[in-house]
Short mmCIF file of C-alpha atoms and ligand atoms in Angstrom, two decimals:
data_model
loop_
_atom_site.label_atom_id
_atom_site.label_comp_id
_atom_site.label_asym_id
_atom_site.label_seq_id
_atom_site.Cartn_x
_atom_site.Cartn_y
_atom_site.Cartn_z
CA MET A 1 -9.43 32.78 17.13
CA GLY A 2 -8.83 29.29 18.51
CA ASN A 3 -5.54 27.45 18.68
CA LYS A 4 -4.41 25.71 15.55
CA ILE A 5 -5.38 22.07 15.36
CA PHE A 6 -2.78 19.75 13.88
CA ALA A 7 -3.08 16.29 12.39
CA PRO A 8 -2.78 13.53 15.01
CA LYS A 9 0.75 12.28 15.63
CA GLY A 10 1.62 9.41 13.33
CA THR A 11 -0.76 10.48 10.57
CA ARG A 12 0.28 12.27 7.42
CA ASP A 13 -1.51 14.31 4.82
CA ILE A 14 -0.76 13.25 1.28
CA LEU A 15 -0.68 16.60 -0.45
CA PRO A 16 -1.72 17.26 -4.06
CA LYS A 17 1.91 17.42 -5.20
CA GLU A 18 2.49 13.89 -3.82
CA VAL A 19 -0.78 12.41 -5.04
CA LYS A 20 0.57 12.03 -8.58
CA ALA A 21 3.22 9.65 -7.35
CA TRP A 22 0.64 7.70 -5.34
CA GLU A 23 -1.64 7.47 -8.34
CA MET A 24 1.22 6.27 -10.49
CA VAL A 25 2.07 3.51 -8.00
CA GLU A 26 -1.57 2.55 -7.51
CA GLY A 27 -2.00 2.48 -11.28
CA LYS A 28 0.92 0.03 -11.61
CA ILE A 29 -0.52 -2.11 -8.82
CA LYS A 30 -3.85 -2.31 -10.63
CA GLU A 31 -2.20 -3.14 -13.94
CA ILE A 32 -0.10 -5.91 -12.46
CA CYS A 33 -2.93 -7.39 -10.40
CA SER A 34 -5.02 -7.45 -13.52
CA ALA A 35 -2.21 -9.18 -15.43
CA PHE A 36 -2.14 -11.88 -12.73
CA ASN A 37 -5.97 -11.94 -12.61
CA TYR A 38 -6.45 -10.75 -9.04
CA LYS A 39 -9.75 -8.95 -8.29
CA GLN A 40 -9.95 -5.92 -6.07
CA ILE A 41 -11.81 -6.06 -2.76
CA ARG A 42 -12.56 -3.13 -0.43
CA VAL A 43 -13.09 -3.87 3.23
CA PRO A 44 -14.15 -1.63 6.15
CA ASP A 45 -11.70 0.26 8.33
CA PHE A 46 -13.04 -1.24 11.54
CA GLU A 47 -14.07 -4.75 12.46
CA HIS A 48 -15.12 -6.68 15.53
CA TYR A 49 -12.19 -6.87 17.92
CA ALA A 50 -12.51 -10.66 17.97
CA LEU A 51 -11.56 -10.90 14.30
CA PHE A 52 -8.03 -9.66 14.95
CA ASP A 53 -7.80 -11.36 18.30
CA ARG A 54 -8.18 -14.61 16.42
CA GLY A 55 -6.98 -13.65 12.93
CA VAL A 56 -3.75 -11.91 13.85
CA GLY A 57 -3.40 -13.51 17.26
CA GLU A 58 -3.75 -12.17 20.79
CA SER A 59 -0.11 -12.83 21.59
CA THR A 60 1.27 -10.72 18.74
CA ASP A 61 2.50 -7.18 19.34
CA ILE A 62 0.00 -5.98 16.77
CA VAL A 63 -2.97 -7.09 18.85
CA SER A 64 -1.60 -6.87 22.37
CA LYS A 65 0.14 -3.49 22.04
CA GLU A 66 -0.63 -1.71 18.82
CA MET A 67 -4.32 -2.04 18.11
CA TYR A 68 -6.75 0.87 18.40
CA THR A 69 -9.87 -0.49 20.03
CA LEU A 70 -13.25 1.21 20.01
CA ASN A 71 -15.84 0.82 22.71
CA HIS A 72 -19.17 1.53 21.16
CA ARG A 73 -21.71 2.51 23.82
CA GLY A 74 -20.09 0.12 26.20
CA SER A 75 -21.23 -2.95 24.29
CA ASP A 76 -19.65 -4.26 21.11
CA VAL A 77 -15.92 -3.84 20.95
CA PHE A 78 -14.47 -2.90 17.63
CA ALA A 79 -10.94 -2.28 16.45
CA LEU A 80 -9.44 -0.19 13.66
CA LYS A 81 -7.90 -2.72 11.34
CA PRO A 82 -4.16 -3.12 11.85
CA GLU A 83 -3.73 -5.14 8.65
CA GLY A 84 -5.73 -6.32 5.67
CA THR A 85 -5.59 -10.12 5.64
CA SER A 86 -8.02 -10.83 8.49
CA SER A 87 -10.67 -8.55 6.96
CA VAL A 88 -10.29 -10.04 3.50
CA ILE A 89 -10.55 -13.60 4.84
CA ARG A 90 -13.57 -12.56 6.93
CA ALA A 91 -15.21 -11.18 3.77
CA PHE A 92 -14.24 -14.31 1.81
CA ILE A 93 -16.04 -16.49 4.35
CA GLU A 94 -18.99 -14.13 4.85
CA HIS A 95 -19.80 -13.91 1.14
CA GLY A 96 -19.35 -17.59 0.42
CA MET A 97 -16.53 -16.91 -2.00
CA THR A 98 -15.37 -20.44 -1.22
CA SER A 99 -17.82 -21.88 -3.68
CA GLY A 100 -16.56 -19.83 -6.64
CA ILE A 101 -13.62 -20.59 -8.85
CA THR A 102 -10.62 -21.93 -6.95
CA PRO A 103 -8.27 -20.33 -6.15
CA THR A 104 -9.91 -17.05 -5.18
CA LYS A 105 -7.42 -14.29 -5.92
CA LEU A 106 -7.99 -10.92 -4.28
CA TYR A 107 -6.09 -7.68 -3.79
CA TYR A 108 -6.61 -4.56 -1.73
CA ILE A 109 -5.16 -1.12 -1.14
CA THR A 110 -6.29 0.04 2.26
CA SER A 111 -5.60 2.10 5.40
CA CYS A 112 -4.18 0.30 8.43
CA PHE A 113 -3.91 1.62 11.97
CA ARG A 114 -1.33 0.77 14.61
CA SER A 115 -0.54 2.64 17.78
CA GLU A 116 3.25 2.70 17.43
CA ARG A 117 5.97 5.24 18.10
CA PRO A 118 6.00 7.29 14.90
CA GLN A 119 9.27 7.51 13.00
CA LYS A 120 10.44 7.45 9.42
CA GLY A 121 8.56 4.64 7.70
CA ARG A 122 6.44 3.99 10.78
CA GLN A 123 3.08 5.72 11.15
CA ARG A 124 -0.11 5.24 13.11
CA GLN A 125 -2.21 5.32 9.99
CA PHE A 126 -0.54 3.91 6.91
CA HIS A 127 -1.49 2.14 3.72
CA GLN A 128 -1.04 -1.43 2.66
CA PHE A 129 -1.28 -3.03 -0.73
CA GLY A 130 -1.85 -6.73 -0.30
CA ILE A 131 -3.04 -9.83 -2.07
CA GLU A 132 -4.61 -13.06 -0.83
CA ALA A 133 -4.66 -16.23 -2.92
CA ILE A 134 -7.10 -18.59 -1.26
CA GLY A 135 -7.67 -22.27 -1.96
CA SER A 136 -4.36 -23.75 -3.11
CA TYR A 137 -1.82 -25.86 -1.20
CA SER A 138 0.65 -25.84 -4.10
CA ALA A 139 4.09 -24.32 -3.95
CA SER A 140 3.38 -22.75 -7.34
CA MET A 141 0.78 -20.56 -5.64
CA ASP A 142 3.44 -19.25 -3.24
CA ALA A 143 5.75 -18.62 -6.18
CA GLU A 144 3.03 -16.76 -8.07
CA VAL A 145 2.35 -14.49 -5.09
CA ILE A 146 6.04 -13.70 -4.75
CA MET A 147 6.36 -13.18 -8.48
CA LEU A 148 3.54 -10.64 -8.45
CA VAL A 149 5.23 -8.40 -5.91
CA ASP A 150 8.62 -8.88 -7.56
CA THR A 151 7.04 -7.72 -10.83
CA LEU A 152 5.74 -4.60 -9.11
CA PHE A 153 9.20 -3.71 -7.84
CA SER A 154 10.82 -4.20 -11.21
CA GLU A 155 8.07 -2.27 -13.04
CA LEU A 156 8.62 0.61 -10.62
CA LYS A 157 12.37 0.32 -11.29
CA ILE A 158 13.17 -0.11 -7.59
CA LYS A 159 16.63 -1.49 -6.93
CA GLY A 160 18.36 -3.07 -3.97
CA LEU A 161 15.49 -5.01 -2.45
CA GLU A 162 16.39 -8.43 -1.18
CA LEU A 163 13.87 -11.28 -1.18
CA ARG A 164 14.30 -13.44 1.91
CA ILE A 165 12.39 -16.67 2.25
CA ASN A 166 11.95 -19.30 4.90
CA SER A 167 9.67 -22.15 5.86
CA VAL A 168 8.01 -22.14 9.25
CA GLY A 169 6.77 -25.69 8.83
CA CYS A 170 3.38 -27.01 9.84
CA PRO A 171 1.83 -27.88 13.23
CA LYS A 172 3.20 -31.42 12.78
CA CYS A 173 6.88 -30.58 12.42
CA ARG A 174 6.61 -27.56 14.66
CA SER A 175 5.78 -29.37 17.88
CA ASP A 176 9.03 -31.38 17.74
CA TYR A 177 10.96 -28.28 16.88
CA TYR A 178 9.41 -26.33 19.77
CA GLU A 179 10.74 -28.96 22.15
CA ARG A 180 14.23 -28.52 20.74
CA LEU A 181 13.98 -24.76 20.93
CA LYS A 182 12.73 -24.84 24.51
CA ASN A 183 15.51 -27.22 25.53
CA PHE A 184 18.01 -24.91 23.91
CA VAL A 185 16.89 -21.82 25.82
CA GLU A 186 16.23 -23.62 29.13
CA PRO A 187 19.69 -22.82 30.64
CA PHE A 188 19.36 -19.05 30.09
CA LYS A 189 15.59 -18.69 29.93
CA ASN A 190 15.55 -16.02 32.61
CA GLU A 191 17.93 -13.82 30.67
CA LEU A 192 15.49 -13.40 27.81
CA CYS A 193 13.40 -10.23 27.72
CA GLU A 194 9.94 -10.24 29.25
CA ASP A 195 8.25 -10.44 25.87
CA CYS A 196 10.31 -13.48 24.91
CA GLN A 197 9.48 -15.25 28.15
CA ASP A 198 5.86 -14.72 27.29
CA ARG A 199 6.44 -15.92 23.72
CA LEU A 200 8.06 -19.09 25.02
CA SER A 201 4.78 -20.27 26.43
CA LYS A 202 2.51 -18.97 23.70
CA ASN A 203 4.50 -19.05 20.51
CA PRO A 204 8.15 -20.06 20.94
CA MET A 205 9.22 -19.40 17.35
CA ARG A 206 8.60 -15.69 17.75
CA ILE A 207 11.60 -15.34 20.05
CA LEU A 208 13.75 -15.63 16.92
CA ASP A 209 12.13 -12.44 15.68
CA CYS A 210 12.93 -10.42 18.82
CA LYS A 211 14.53 -7.03 18.16
CA ASN A 212 16.23 -6.96 21.60
CA GLU A 213 20.02 -7.12 21.14
CA HIS A 214 20.63 -9.34 24.17
CA CYS A 215 17.99 -11.83 23.03
CA LYS A 216 19.51 -11.79 19.54
CA THR A 217 22.94 -12.68 20.98
CA LEU A 218 21.56 -15.43 23.19
CA LEU A 219 19.67 -16.94 20.30
CA LYS A 220 22.45 -16.80 17.76
CA GLU A 221 22.99 -20.56 17.81
CA ALA A 222 19.35 -21.51 18.34
CA PRO A 223 17.99 -24.45 16.35
CA LEU A 224 16.14 -23.37 13.23
CA MET A 225 12.82 -24.61 11.91
CA VAL A 226 14.16 -25.10 8.35
CA ASP A 227 16.52 -27.78 9.65
CA TYR A 228 13.68 -29.82 11.16
CA LEU A 229 10.94 -29.69 8.52
CA CYS A 230 8.83 -32.79 7.93
CA GLU A 231 8.98 -34.43 4.50
CA ASP A 232 5.93 -32.58 3.14
CA CYS A 233 7.13 -29.18 4.29
CA LYS A 234 10.64 -29.82 3.07
CA GLU A 235 9.37 -30.76 -0.35
CA HIS A 236 7.05 -27.76 -0.45
CA PHE A 237 9.91 -25.41 0.39
CA GLU A 238 12.18 -27.00 -2.21
CA SER A 239 9.46 -26.59 -4.84
CA VAL A 240 8.95 -22.91 -4.01
CA LYS A 241 12.68 -22.39 -4.51
CA GLU A 242 12.66 -24.31 -7.79
CA TYR A 243 9.78 -22.27 -9.20
CA LEU A 244 11.44 -19.01 -8.15
CA ASN A 245 14.68 -20.11 -9.77
CA SER A 246 12.93 -21.08 -12.93
CA ALA A 247 11.23 -17.66 -13.06
CA GLY A 248 14.60 -15.98 -12.56
CA ILE A 249 13.68 -14.44 -9.21
CA ASP A 250 16.66 -14.04 -6.87
CA PHE A 251 16.26 -14.85 -3.18
CA VAL A 252 18.18 -15.79 -0.09
CA VAL A 253 17.04 -18.24 2.55
CA ASP A 254 16.76 -16.49 5.91
CA PRO A 255 15.89 -19.03 8.61
CA LYS A 256 15.13 -16.27 11.12
CA ILE A 257 12.06 -14.97 9.34
CA VAL A 258 9.02 -16.06 11.31
CA ARG A 259 5.37 -15.47 10.89
CA GLY A 260 5.09 -17.24 14.14
CA LEU A 261 1.45 -18.10 14.64
CA ASP A 262 0.01 -21.57 14.69
CA TYR A 263 -1.91 -21.07 11.49
CA TYR A 264 1.00 -19.69 9.54
CA THR A 265 2.53 -22.57 7.68
CA GLN A 266 5.41 -23.28 5.38
CA THR A 267 6.48 -20.31 3.25
CA ALA A 268 7.34 -17.02 4.93
CA PHE A 269 8.98 -14.20 3.00
CA GLU A 270 10.04 -10.59 3.17
CA PHE A 271 11.36 -7.99 0.78
CA VAL A 272 13.92 -5.92 2.63
CA SER A 273 15.65 -2.68 1.74
CA THR A 274 18.98 -1.89 3.28
CA ASP A 275 18.18 1.83 2.87
CA LEU A 276 15.50 2.20 5.53
CA GLY A 277 17.33 0.93 8.61
CA SER A 278 15.07 -0.88 11.04
CA GLN A 279 12.07 0.07 8.90
CA GLY A 280 13.60 -1.85 6.02
CA THR A 281 10.89 -4.45 5.51
CA VAL A 282 8.72 -3.20 2.69
CA CYS A 283 6.69 -6.33 2.21
CA GLY A 284 5.95 -9.32 4.41
CA GLY A 285 3.99 -12.36 3.45
CA GLY A 286 3.53 -16.06 3.60
CA ARG A 287 1.26 -19.04 3.69
CA TYR A 288 -1.52 -19.33 6.25
CA ASN A 289 -3.17 -22.70 5.89
CA GLY A 290 -4.90 -22.48 9.27
CA LEU A 291 -6.31 -18.97 9.10
CA VAL A 292 -9.59 -19.46 7.21
CA LYS A 293 -10.66 -22.19 9.60
CA MET A 294 -9.47 -20.17 12.57
CA ILE A 295 -11.91 -17.39 11.81
CA GLY A 296 -14.87 -19.59 11.11
CA GLY A 297 -14.53 -20.87 7.57
CA SER A 298 -13.86 -24.33 6.23
CA ASP A 299 -10.37 -25.78 6.17
CA THR A 300 -8.94 -23.70 3.32
CA PRO A 301 -5.33 -22.82 2.60
CA GLY A 302 -4.12 -19.38 1.65
CA VAL A 303 -1.05 -17.33 0.86
CA GLY A 304 -0.53 -13.59 0.56
CA PHE A 305 1.45 -10.54 1.56
CA GLY A 306 1.09 -7.01 2.89
CA LEU A 307 3.21 -4.22 1.46
CA GLY A 308 3.61 -0.85 3.18
CA LEU A 309 3.01 1.87 0.61
CA GLU A 310 4.62 4.67 2.66
CA ARG A 311 7.83 2.64 2.90
CA LEU A 312 7.68 1.92 -0.81
CA MET A 313 7.33 5.66 -1.54
CA LEU A 314 10.26 6.45 0.76
CA ILE A 315 12.49 4.05 -1.10
CA MET A 316 11.37 5.37 -4.46
CA GLU A 317 12.03 8.91 -3.31
CA GLU A 318 15.52 8.01 -2.12
CA GLN A 319 16.25 6.30 -5.42
CA GLY A 320 15.14 9.39 -7.33
CA LEU A 321 12.21 7.58 -8.93
CA LEU A 322 9.67 10.24 -8.03
CA ASN A 323 11.32 13.21 -9.70
CA ASP A 324 9.56 14.83 -12.65
CA MET A 325 6.22 14.33 -10.98
CA GLU A 326 5.36 18.04 -10.98
CA GLU A 327 1.78 19.22 -11.05
CA ASP A 328 0.54 19.63 -14.62
CA GLY A 329 -0.67 22.94 -15.94
CA ILE A 330 -4.00 23.46 -17.71
CA ASP A 331 -4.99 23.56 -21.38
CA ILE A 332 -6.91 26.80 -21.54
CA TYR A 333 -7.59 29.77 -19.34
CA LEU A 334 -10.58 32.00 -20.13
CA ALA A 335 -9.92 35.68 -19.45
CA PRO A 336 -13.14 37.68 -19.71
CA VAL A 337 -13.26 41.40 -18.91
CA GLY A 338 -16.45 42.50 -17.19
CA LYS A 339 -19.61 40.72 -16.21
CA ASP A 340 -21.16 40.40 -19.67
CA ALA A 341 -18.02 38.78 -21.00
CA LEU A 342 -17.85 36.49 -17.97
CA LYS A 343 -21.37 35.24 -18.63
CA ILE A 344 -20.44 34.30 -22.19
CA ALA A 345 -17.13 32.80 -21.11
CA PHE A 346 -18.98 30.65 -18.58
CA LYS A 347 -20.87 29.02 -21.42
CA SER A 348 -17.57 28.21 -23.14
CA PHE A 349 -16.18 26.96 -19.83
CA ARG A 350 -19.12 24.59 -19.53
CA GLU A 351 -18.46 23.18 -23.00
CA LEU A 352 -14.72 22.85 -22.51
CA THR A 353 -14.91 21.05 -19.18
CA LYS A 354 -17.62 18.73 -20.50
CA LYS A 355 -15.17 17.71 -23.20
CA GLY A 356 -12.60 16.95 -20.50
CA ILE A 357 -10.33 19.83 -21.51
CA LYS A 358 -8.44 21.20 -18.51
CA SER A 359 -9.81 24.70 -18.21
CA GLY A 360 -9.79 27.71 -15.92
CA ILE A 361 -11.83 30.91 -15.73
CA ASP A 362 -11.69 34.09 -13.68
CA VAL A 363 -13.28 33.61 -10.27
CA MET A 364 -11.47 36.47 -8.53
CA ASP A 365 -12.84 39.49 -10.44
CA ARG A 366 -9.30 40.25 -11.57
CA SER A 367 -8.28 42.87 -14.10
CA LEU A 368 -7.07 41.61 -17.47
CA LYS A 369 -3.48 42.28 -16.46
CA ALA A 370 -3.85 40.30 -13.24
CA GLN A 371 -5.57 37.51 -15.15
CA MET A 372 -2.64 37.24 -17.57
CA LYS A 373 -0.28 36.97 -14.63
CA TYR A 374 -2.43 34.23 -13.15
CA ALA A 375 -2.56 32.43 -16.51
CA ASN A 376 1.23 32.27 -16.51
CA LYS A 377 1.31 30.94 -12.96
CA VAL A 378 -1.10 28.09 -13.64
CA ASN A 379 0.95 27.19 -16.66
CA THR A 380 -1.79 27.19 -19.27
CA LYS A 381 -1.19 26.26 -22.90
CA TYR A 382 -3.73 28.74 -24.25
CA THR A 383 -5.43 31.85 -22.96
CA ALA A 384 -8.70 33.10 -24.50
CA ILE A 385 -9.28 36.80 -23.94
CA LEU A 386 -12.77 38.24 -24.13
CA GLY A 387 -12.55 42.03 -23.82
CA GLU A 388 -14.80 44.78 -25.17
CA ASP A 389 -13.42 44.59 -28.73
CA GLU A 390 -13.74 40.83 -28.87
CA LEU A 391 -17.25 40.99 -27.46
CA ASN A 392 -18.30 43.34 -30.26
CA LYS A 393 -16.79 41.07 -32.89
CA GLY A 394 -18.11 37.85 -31.33
CA VAL A 395 -14.62 36.33 -30.98
CA TYR A 396 -11.99 35.32 -28.46
CA THR A 397 -8.39 36.40 -28.89
CA VAL A 398 -6.67 33.08 -28.33
CA ARG A 399 -3.03 33.27 -27.37
CA ASN A 400 -0.72 30.32 -27.60
CA MET A 401 1.34 30.84 -24.46
CA GLY A 402 4.29 28.92 -25.83
CA THR A 403 4.73 30.63 -29.22
CA LYS A 404 2.99 33.90 -28.16
CA GLU A 405 1.01 33.75 -31.42
CA GLN A 406 -2.52 35.14 -31.29
CA GLU A 407 -5.57 34.34 -33.35
CA GLU A 408 -9.20 35.45 -33.33
CA ILE A 409 -11.59 32.54 -32.94
CA LYS A 410 -15.37 32.78 -33.09
CA ILE A 411 -16.87 32.37 -29.61
CA GLU A 412 -18.93 29.35 -30.64
CA ASN A 413 -15.89 27.68 -32.23
CA LEU A 414 -13.58 27.89 -29.21
CA THR A 415 -14.00 24.33 -27.95
CA GLU A 416 -13.47 22.78 -31.37
CA TYR A 417 -10.45 25.00 -31.99
CA ILE A 418 -8.81 24.09 -28.67
CA LYS A 419 -9.60 20.43 -29.13
CA GLY A 420 -8.00 20.53 -32.56
CA SER A 421 -4.94 22.42 -31.38
CA LEU A 422 -4.35 20.07 -28.46
CA GLY A 423 -4.68 17.08 -30.74
CA GLU A 424 -1.85 18.28 -32.99
P1 LIG I 501 7.87 -4.02 11.36
O1 LIG I 501 8.76 -5.14 11.73
O2 LIG I 501 8.56 -2.96 10.56
O3 LIG I 501 7.11 -3.46 12.52
P2 LIG I 501 5.63 -5.67 10.74
O4 LIG I 501 6.15 -7.03 10.85
O5 LIG I 501 4.84 -5.09 11.88
O6 LIG I 501 6.79 -4.63 10.35
P3 LIG I 501 3.63 -6.47 8.86
O7 LIG I 501 2.60 -6.64 9.89
O8 LIG I 501 4.20 -7.64 8.19
O9 LIG I 501 4.80 -5.53 9.41
O10 LIG I 501 3.04 -5.45 7.75
C1 LIG I 501 3.42 -5.50 6.38
C2 LIG I 501 4.07 -4.22 5.94
O11 LIG I 501 3.33 -3.07 6.34
C3 LIG I 501 5.44 -3.95 6.54
O12 LIG I 501 6.42 -4.67 5.87
C4 LIG I 501 5.59 -2.47 6.36
O13 LIG I 501 6.01 -2.15 5.05
C5 LIG I 501 4.20 -1.97 6.56
N1 LIG I 501 4.01 -1.45 7.93
C6 LIG I 501 3.81 -2.13 9.07
N2 LIG I 501 3.65 -1.31 10.12
C7 LIG I 501 3.76 -0.04 9.62
C8 LIG I 501 3.69 1.26 10.19
N3 LIG I 501 3.44 1.44 11.48
N4 LIG I 501 3.85 2.33 9.38
C9 LIG I 501 4.10 2.17 8.06
N5 LIG I 501 4.17 0.97 7.46
C10 LIG I 501 4.00 -0.12 8.22
MG1 LIG I 502 5.36 -3.90 13.45
#
């Protein structure tokens, strides 16, 4: 016998007893997306490396450190997708969805892959629910996107999530701001971590997002983009806040949130839980007016978010929202004794399952006694016994497992009888 093979580090099996909770959450997502008129899109798990190099950005941790790349026969280089947005925008451009109704509103539930150090709420394969609203510059679009995810949280009865919003401006206001930021750090530039030094040349705003404690301290008093927005960006940000207020959605302004790439513009937001420590961000999103053009489309604005489903499930578990999600039992278990009875019971089994009635039948050649034990374990509502006596009479002895009452039912009437009883 060979050694046991385990699942790769950072992956996780979602076992049958957990799937119910996942289906419940996915069901809510579908309901809410439908209420907001977002259409589902399914994209591949791998793409050309270049898509993420451009779409997410070569200077981000995601691309430079966390991406799984695939060398296919030494030629094309592919990558497992680390996020959903780039793929969805690629598909939007590829299928000419530009020319449809504007805005194009899409959602996805998909696997993402990042080579990170696994820990609670951080895996190497995880799932994201996300939406992309493509084609609108308006602040009301940003507010709608935020409202959709806020609706999901309240429908799932999740408490204690804080919505934090910011504006990262546009290329116009950002270049001035970058000068200020660079001037600010100039005196202690060399004290910043290596990553931040690199960010300074490629994407200065990202230093504000650094997790390094020393960098955080040094940058405590750093100038903030929100204080230097141009008129358009300022007005856009004010409008987002007004629409959120008018919809009754609470938020705080957090000037340190950055989605710091050139094509991210204006609104940036996060939903953060204080329960999950450094894995507290459940959902991150924002506006990306430069992205569609960046990956080969026409100049088209967009806004969206990505929400980590594993983190969402962790929070729900901690808040006791996933209790009472036990496996269901079945409706009827057929207990034939002997091969002749089994053949007849198989015909009934065919009928029952075709009607969508949850049914079971002996597949272990068990004795009647063992079958009754099994019937109890699988938590069946009814058991239909077909022994020698019953076979002679052409009936099943149907036992209601709750009341323990028994009744003889003609073999050919079993399905109707069960259907009727379940309907009561
Ligand atoms: P973090 O700061 O926690 O690394 P991030 O900024 O890398 O998050 P995004 O790229 O914005 O995350 O992805 C959106 C969401 O996807 C996150 O808010 C989180 O819920 C989830 N997510 C990201 N990386 C992982 C991971 N490795 N495992 C599980 N969920 C993840
Ligand atoms: Mg990350």
